[in-house]
């Protein structure tokens, strides 16, 4: 079966980006990637991609903007064609926010029935629900606003910034990491929601250290644990998950950096291996992938080692669906580095495959 990879990127001058649009690759069984298309960006920064396998569509969020583009995907050729665009919601008028980035959709996920696209609007401080229709997406029908710290009467309403949406496999529960940035007087936390009757129902939230900036999360395949990575503190936090009650319990926080490393580094991405035995965390600055062993009894983490990412600034990383390869999208070196995964140890071995692609920020496979 022919496989395809879709790579999002940043394109804007404000971001210092070099990308031109969504890049489409054809992949063969030997791991060779052949670029077959570059879809010019209609708006800046097609930076987050979500694949709709039910309808053969690709949804692309325009980072720093307020739009999502809908592409039809030819399942035989893998090629994309623009179908429509839709707003992810109104701009936020909060005076503390940067004028050019008052919505900024940064992460999305389809609900389990694949009938709604949920979008994390970072600067707008909400999760928006966009119903899927025959030709694309309807305007948002529901917003889950994420409040910041309480303020005195008369002050402008506060907000916290959601950064990703990840569903527990086989469940209507989903986790949202939230960054408590100073502008808007936000709260650093992880929230757990349940998708019920076309609305996001808040189940639980756990506050993390101020200034840590929770960024991405991933569930363990067993569903018993959740792992979150925090950007500025460069830490991974492990939680117990009670899926029946919809609750989280914080159990461990561990650094993503080697002991003694003191230079600036911002953590970016976290993944659990499909076999449930290993966790990977990316470091921008240290420019490495941290590898952790997962205790099969309680889900706690222990360091197994660090591997150079093969470039500069690993903004996004992911595993192949079978867990045999690992990919690091190195934004500032304009490359995707491919690694082989040792299924017994979890360690990564850099391959000879280094793919040139400008300012990569996201990879998804079909």
Coordinates of N, CA, C and O in Angstrom, one line a residue, residues 243-334:
X243 N -10.6 7.2 34.0 CA -11.4 7.5 32.9 C -12.9 7.5 33.2 O -13.7 8.2 32.6
X244 N -13.3 6.6 34.2 CA -14.7 6.6 34.6 C -15.2 7.8 35.3 O -16.2 8.4 35.0
X245 N -14.3 8.3 36.2 CA -14.7 9.6 36.9 C -14.3 10.8 36.1 O -14.7 11.9 36.4
X246 N -13.3 10.7 35.1 CA -12.8 11.8 34.4 C -11.9 12.7 35.3 O -12.1 13.9 35.3
X247 N -11.0 12.0 35.9 CA -10.1 12.8 36.9 C -8.6 12.5 36.6 O -8.3 11.4 36.0
X248 N -7.8 13.4 37.0 CA -6.3 13.3 36.9 C -5.7 13.5 38.2 O -6.2 14.3 39.1
X249 N -4.6 12.7 38.5 CA -3.8 12.8 39.7 C -2.4 12.9 39.3 O -1.8 12.0 38.7
X250 N -1.8 14.1 39.7 CA -0.3 14.3 39.4 C 0.5 13.3 40.2 O 0.3 13.2 41.5
X251 N 1.5 12.7 39.6 CA 2.3 11.7 40.3 C 3.8 11.9 40.2 O 4.5 11.5 41.1
X252 N 4.3 12.6 39.1 CA 5.7 12.7 39.0 C 6.0 13.9 38.0 O 5.3 14.1 37.0
X253 N 7.1 14.6 38.3 CA 7.6 15.6 37.4 C 9.1 15.4 37.2 O 9.8 15.2 38.2
X254 N 9.6 15.3 36.0 CA 11.0 14.9 35.7 C 11.5 15.8 34.6 O 10.8 16.2 33.7
X255 N 12.8 16.2 34.7 CA 13.4 17.1 33.7 C 13.6 16.3 32.4 O 13.9 15.2 32.3
X256 N 13.5 17.1 31.3 CA 13.8 16.5 29.9 C 15.2 16.7 29.6 O 15.6 16.3 28.5
X257 N 16.0 17.4 30.4 CA 17.4 17.7 30.1 C 18.4 16.9 30.9 O 18.0 16.5 32.1
X258 N 19.6 16.7 30.4 CA 20.5 16.0 31.2 C 21.0 16.8 32.5 O 20.9 18.0 32.4
X259 N 21.3 16.1 33.5 CA 21.8 16.7 34.7 C 23.0 17.6 34.4 O 23.9 17.2 33.8
X260 N 22.9 18.9 34.9 CA 24.1 19.8 34.7 C 23.9 20.7 33.5 O 24.7 21.7 33.4
X261 N 23.0 20.5 32.6 CA 22.8 21.3 31.5 C 22.1 22.6 31.9 O 21.1 22.6 32.6
X262 N 22.8 23.8 31.7 CA 22.3 25.0 32.2 C 21.9 26.1 31.2 O 21.4 27.2 31.6
X263 N 22.1 25.8 29.9 CA 21.8 26.8 28.9 C 20.3 26.8 28.6 O 19.6 25.9 29.0
X264 N 19.8 27.8 27.8 CA 18.4 27.9 27.5 C 18.0 26.8 26.6 O 18.6 26.4 25.7
X265 N 16.8 26.2 27.0 CA 16.2 25.2 26.2 C 14.7 25.1 26.5 O 14.3 25.2 27.6
X266 N 13.9 25.0 25.4 CA 12.5 25.0 25.6 C 12.0 23.6 25.1 O 12.2 23.3 23.9
X267 N 11.3 22.9 25.9 CA 10.7 21.6 25.5 C 9.6 21.8 24.5 O 8.8 22.8 24.6
X268 N 9.3 20.9 23.6 CA 8.3 21.1 22.6 C 7.3 20.0 22.4 O 6.1 20.2 22.3
X269 N 7.7 18.7 22.4 CA 6.9 17.6 22.0 C 7.0 16.4 22.9 O 8.1 16.2 23.4
X270 N 6.0 15.6 23.0 CA 6.0 14.4 23.8 C 5.2 13.3 23.1 O 4.1 13.6 22.6
X271 N 5.8 12.1 23.0 CA 5.0 10.9 22.5 C 5.3 9.7 23.3 O 6.4 9.5 23.8
X272 N 4.3 8.9 23.4 CA 4.5 7.5 24.0 C 4.5 6.5 22.9 O 3.8 6.6 21.9
X273 N 5.5 5.6 23.0 CA 5.6 4.6 21.9 C 4.4 3.7 21.9 O 3.8 3.4 23.0
X274 N 4.0 3.2 20.8 CA 2.8 2.3 20.7 C 2.9 1.1 21.6 O 1.8 0.6 22.0
X275 N 4.1 0.6 21.9 CA 4.2 -0.5 22.8 C 4.0 -0.2 24.3 O 4.0 -1.0 25.2
X276 N 3.9 1.1 24.6 CA 3.7 1.6 25.9 C 4.9 1.5 26.9 O 4.8 1.8 28.1
X277 N 6.1 1.2 26.3 CA 7.3 1.0 27.2 C 8.2 2.2 27.3 O 9.0 2.3 28.2
X278 N 8.0 3.2 26.3 CA 9.0 4.3 26.2 C 8.2 5.6 25.9 O 7.2 5.6 25.3
X279 N 8.9 6.7 26.4 CA 8.3 8.0 26.1 C 9.5 8.9 25.5 O 10.6 8.8 26.0
X280 N 9.1 9.7 24.6 CA 10.1 10.6 23.9 C 9.7 12.1 24.1 O 8.5 12.4 24.0
X281 N 10.7 12.9 24.4 CA 10.5 14.3 24.7 C 11.5 15.1 23.9 O 12.7 14.8 24.0
X282 N 11.1 16.2 23.2 CA 12.0 17.0 22.4 C 12.4 18.2 23.1 O 11.6 18.9 23.7
X283 N 13.7 18.6 22.9 CA 14.3 19.8 23.5 C 14.8 20.8 22.5 O 15.7 20.4 21.7
X284 N 14.3 22.0 22.4 CA 14.8 23.0 21.5 C 15.8 23.9 22.3 O 15.4 24.6 23.2
X285 N 17.0 23.9 21.8 CA 18.1 24.5 22.5 C 19.2 23.5 22.8 O 20.3 23.6 22.3
X286 N 18.8 22.5 23.6 CA 19.7 21.3 23.7 C 19.7 20.5 22.5 O 20.6 19.8 22.2
X287 N 18.6 20.7 21.6 CA 18.4 20.1 20.3 C 18.6 18.6 20.4 O 19.5 18.0 19.8
X288 N 17.8 18.0 21.3 CA 17.9 16.6 21.5 C 16.5 15.9 21.7 O 15.5 16.6 21.9
X289 N 16.5 14.6 21.7 CA 15.3 13.8 22.0 C 15.7 13.1 23.3 O 16.6 12.3 23.3
X290 N 14.9 13.3 24.3 CA 15.1 12.6 25.6 C 14.3 11.3 25.5 O 13.1 11.3 25.1
X291 N 14.8 10.2 26.0 CA 14.2 8.9 26.0 C 14.0 8.4 27.4 O 14.9 8.4 28.2
X292 N 12.7 8.1 27.8 CA 12.4 7.6 29.1 C 11.8 6.2 29.0 O 11.0 5.9 28.1
X293 N 12.1 5.4 30.0 CA 11.5 4.1 30.2 C 10.2 4.4 31.1 O 10.2 5.2 32.0
X294 N 9.1 3.7 30.7 CA 7.9 3.7 31.5 C 7.7 2.5 32.3 O 7.7 1.4 31.8
X295 N 7.5 2.7 33.6 CA 7.3 1.5 34.5 C 6.0 0.9 34.2 O 4.9 1.6 34.2
X296 N 5.9 -0.4 33.9 CA 4.7 -1.0 33.5 C 3.7 -1.2 34.6 O 2.5 -1.4 34.3
X297 N 4.1 -1.0 35.8 CA 3.2 -1.2 37.0 C 2.5 0.1 37.4 O 1.3 0.2 37.6
X298 N 3.3 1.2 37.4 CA 2.7 2.5 37.9 C 2.8 3.7 36.9 O 2.4 4.8 37.2
X299 N 3.5 3.4 35.7 CA 3.6 4.5 34.7 C 4.6 5.5 35.0 O 4.7 6.5 34.2
X300 N 5.4 5.4 36.0 CA 6.4 6.4 36.3 C 7.6 6.3 35.3 O 7.8 5.3 34.6
X301 N 8.3 7.4 35.2 CA 9.4 7.6 34.2 C 10.8 7.5 34.8 O 11.0 8.0 35.9
X302 N 11.7 6.9 34.0 CA 13.1 7.0 34.4 C 13.9 7.2 33.1 O 13.6 6.7 32.0
X303 N 15.0 8.1 33.2 CA 15.7 8.4 32.0 C 16.5 7.2 31.4 O 17.1 6.5 32.1
X304 N 16.4 7.1 30.0 CA 17.2 6.1 29.3 C 18.3 6.7 28.5 O 19.3 6.0 28.2
X305 N 18.2 8.0 28.2 CA 19.3 8.6 27.4 C 18.8 9.8 26.6 O 17.6 10.1 26.6
X306 N 19.8 10.4 25.9 CA 19.5 11.6 25.1 C 20.2 11.3 23.7 O 21.3 10.9 23.7
X307 N 19.5 11.7 22.6 CA 20.0 11.6 21.3 C 19.9 12.9 20.6 O 18.8 13.5 20.6
X308 N 21.0 13.4 19.9 CA 20.9 14.6 19.1 C 19.7 14.5 18.1 O 19.6 13.4 17.5
X309 N 19.0 15.6 17.9 CA 17.8 15.5 17.0 C 18.2 15.5 15.5 O 17.3 15.4 14.7
X310 N 19.5 15.7 15.2 CA 19.9 15.7 13.8 C 19.7 17.0 13.1 O 19.8 17.1 11.9
X311 N 19.5 18.1 13.8 CA 19.3 19.4 13.2 C 19.2 20.4 14.3 O 19.8 20.3 15.4
X312 N 18.4 21.5 14.1 CA 18.3 22.6 15.0 C 16.8 22.8 15.3 O 16.0 23.0 14.3
X313 N 16.4 22.9 16.5 CA 15.1 23.3 17.0 C 14.0 22.2 16.6 O 13.3 22.4 15.6
X314 N 14.0 21.1 17.3 CA 13.0 20.1 17.0 C 11.6 20.5 17.5 O 11.2 20.2 18.6
X315 N 10.9 21.2 16.7 CA 9.6 21.8 17.1 C 8.5 20.7 17.2 O 7.6 20.8 18.0
X316 N 8.6 19.7 16.3 CA 7.6 18.7 16.3 C 8.3 17.3 16.1 O 9.2 17.2 15.3
X317 N 7.8 16.3 16.7 CA 8.3 15.0 16.5 C 7.1 14.0 16.5 O 6.0 14.3 17.1
X318 N 7.3 12.8 15.9 CA 6.3 11.8 15.9 C 6.9 10.5 15.6 O 8.0 10.4 15.1
X319 N 6.1 9.4 15.9 CA 6.5 8.1 15.6 C 5.7 7.6 14.4 O 4.5 8.0 14.2
X320 N 6.2 6.6 13.6 CA 5.4 6.0 12.6 C 4.4 5.1 13.3 O 4.5 4.7 14.5
X321 N 3.2 4.9 12.6 CA 2.1 4.1 13.3 C 2.6 2.8 13.9 O 2.0 2.4 14.9
X322 N 3.6 2.1 13.2 CA 4.0 0.8 13.7 C 5.1 1.0 14.8 O 5.6 0.0 15.4
X323 N 5.5 2.2 15.1 CA 6.5 2.4 16.1 C 8.0 2.1 15.7 O 8.9 2.2 16.6
X324 N 8.2 1.8 14.4 CA 9.5 1.4 14.0 C 10.5 2.5 13.7 O 11.7 2.4 13.7
X325 N 9.9 3.7 13.4 CA 10.7 4.9 13.1 C 10.2 6.1 13.8 O 9.0 6.2 14.2
X326 N 11.1 7.0 14.0 CA 10.9 8.3 14.7 C 11.3 9.4 13.8 O 12.3 9.3 13.2
X327 N 10.5 10.5 13.8 CA 10.8 11.6 12.9 C 10.9 12.9 13.7 O 10.0 13.2 14.6
X328 N 11.9 13.7 13.5 CA 12.1 15.0 14.1 C 12.0 16.1 13.1 O 12.9 16.1 12.2
X329 N 11.0 16.9 13.2 CA 10.9 18.1 12.3 C 11.7 19.2 12.9 O 11.3 19.9 13.9
X330 N 12.9 19.5 12.4 CA 13.8 20.5 12.9 C 13.6 21.8 12.2 O 14.2 22.0 11.1
X331 N 12.9 22.7 12.9 CA 12.4 23.9 12.2 C 13.5 24.8 11.7 O 13.4 25.3 10.6
X332 N 14.5 25.0 12.5 CA 15.5 26.0 12.2 C 16.6 25.5 11.3 O 17.5 26.3 10.9
X333 N 16.7 24.2 11.1 CA 17.6 23.7 10.1 C 16.9 23.2 8.8 O 17.6 22.6 7.9
X334 N 15.6 23.4 8.8 CA 14.8 23.1 7.5 C 15.0 21.6 7.1 O 15.2 21.3 5.9

